[in-house]
Short mmCIF file of C-alpha atoms in Angstrom, two decimals:
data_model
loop_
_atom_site.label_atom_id
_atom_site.label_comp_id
_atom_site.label_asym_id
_atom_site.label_seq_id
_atom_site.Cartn_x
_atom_site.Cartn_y
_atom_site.Cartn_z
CA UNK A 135 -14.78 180.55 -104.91
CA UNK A 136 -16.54 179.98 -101.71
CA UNK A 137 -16.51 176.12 -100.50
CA UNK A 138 -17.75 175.12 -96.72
CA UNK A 139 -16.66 172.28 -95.39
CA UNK A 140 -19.22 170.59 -93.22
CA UNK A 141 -18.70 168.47 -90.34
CA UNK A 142 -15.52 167.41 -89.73
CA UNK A 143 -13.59 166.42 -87.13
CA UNK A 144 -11.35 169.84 -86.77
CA UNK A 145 -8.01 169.18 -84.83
CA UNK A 146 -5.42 172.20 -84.58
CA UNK A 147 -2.37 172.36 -82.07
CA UNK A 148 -4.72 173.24 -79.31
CA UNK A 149 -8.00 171.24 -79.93
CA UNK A 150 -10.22 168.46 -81.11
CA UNK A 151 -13.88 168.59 -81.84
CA UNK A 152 -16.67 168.69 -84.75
CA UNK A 153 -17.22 171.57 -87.08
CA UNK A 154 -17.73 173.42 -90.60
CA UNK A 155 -14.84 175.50 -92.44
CA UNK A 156 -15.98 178.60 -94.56
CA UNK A 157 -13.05 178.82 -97.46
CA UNK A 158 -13.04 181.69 -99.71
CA UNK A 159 -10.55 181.26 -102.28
CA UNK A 160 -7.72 180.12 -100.51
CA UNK A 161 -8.11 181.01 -97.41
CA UNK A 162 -10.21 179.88 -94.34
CA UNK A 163 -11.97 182.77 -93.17
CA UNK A 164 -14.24 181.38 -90.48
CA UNK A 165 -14.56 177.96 -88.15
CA UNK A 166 -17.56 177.35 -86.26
CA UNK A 167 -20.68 175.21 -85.52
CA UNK A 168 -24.13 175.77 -88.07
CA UNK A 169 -22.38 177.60 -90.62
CA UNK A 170 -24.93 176.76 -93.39
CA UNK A 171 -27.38 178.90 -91.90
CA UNK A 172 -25.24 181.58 -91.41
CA UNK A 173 -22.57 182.24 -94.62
CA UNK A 174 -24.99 182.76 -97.49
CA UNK A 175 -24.43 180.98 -101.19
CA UNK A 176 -21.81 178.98 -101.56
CA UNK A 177 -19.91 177.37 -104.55
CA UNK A 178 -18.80 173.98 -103.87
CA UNK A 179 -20.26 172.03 -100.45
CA UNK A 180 -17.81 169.32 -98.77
CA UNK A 181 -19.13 166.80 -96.09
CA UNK A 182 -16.51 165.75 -94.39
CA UNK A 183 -18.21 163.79 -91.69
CA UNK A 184 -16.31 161.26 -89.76
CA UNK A 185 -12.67 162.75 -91.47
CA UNK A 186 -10.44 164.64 -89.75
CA UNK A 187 -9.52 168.21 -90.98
CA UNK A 188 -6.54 170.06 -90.29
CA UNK A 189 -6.94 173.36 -91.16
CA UNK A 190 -3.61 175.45 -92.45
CA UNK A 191 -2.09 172.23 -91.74
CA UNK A 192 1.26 171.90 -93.71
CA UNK A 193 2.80 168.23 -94.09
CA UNK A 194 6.77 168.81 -94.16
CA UNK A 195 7.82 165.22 -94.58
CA UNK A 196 10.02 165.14 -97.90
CA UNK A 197 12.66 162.85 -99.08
CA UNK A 198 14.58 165.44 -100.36
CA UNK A 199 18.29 163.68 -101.46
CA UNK A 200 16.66 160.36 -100.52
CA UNK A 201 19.14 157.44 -101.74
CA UNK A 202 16.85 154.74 -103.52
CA UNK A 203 17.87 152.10 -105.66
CA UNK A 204 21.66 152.98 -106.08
CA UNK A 205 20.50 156.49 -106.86
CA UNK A 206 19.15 159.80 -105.22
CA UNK A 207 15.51 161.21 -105.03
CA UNK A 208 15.86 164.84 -106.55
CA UNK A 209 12.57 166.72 -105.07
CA UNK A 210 12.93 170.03 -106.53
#
């Protein structure tokens, strides 16, 4: 499955600024400005303009053994 993400506010560790993501399967396989014109048929079209995408971003907040409520989260 091919999706492109249009417009978005792309920040990484290095940089800010406005672009489209070309995603095929799971896996980003090119950044850039005017992709449309440029990648061929796609499956599924996102327009993510005026959200912020983080691409290969991973979130590693967990509350892994959390106590709550006179008990522990289990997040297995």
């Amino acid at each position: 499955m091919r999706t492109l993400i249009l417009n978005g506010h792309i920040v990484t560790a290095v940089d800010s600024y406005i672009a489209d993501i070309l995603v095929e399967g799971e896996t980003i396989v090119l950044i850039g400005k005017g992709l449309p014109g440029l990648v061929g048929e796609v499956d599924r079209t996102i327009d993510a303009t005026g959200k912020l995408v983080i691409p290969g971003g991973i979130d590693p907040h967990t509350h892994f053994d959390l106590p709550f409520g006179g008990t522990s989260s289990s997040d297995t």
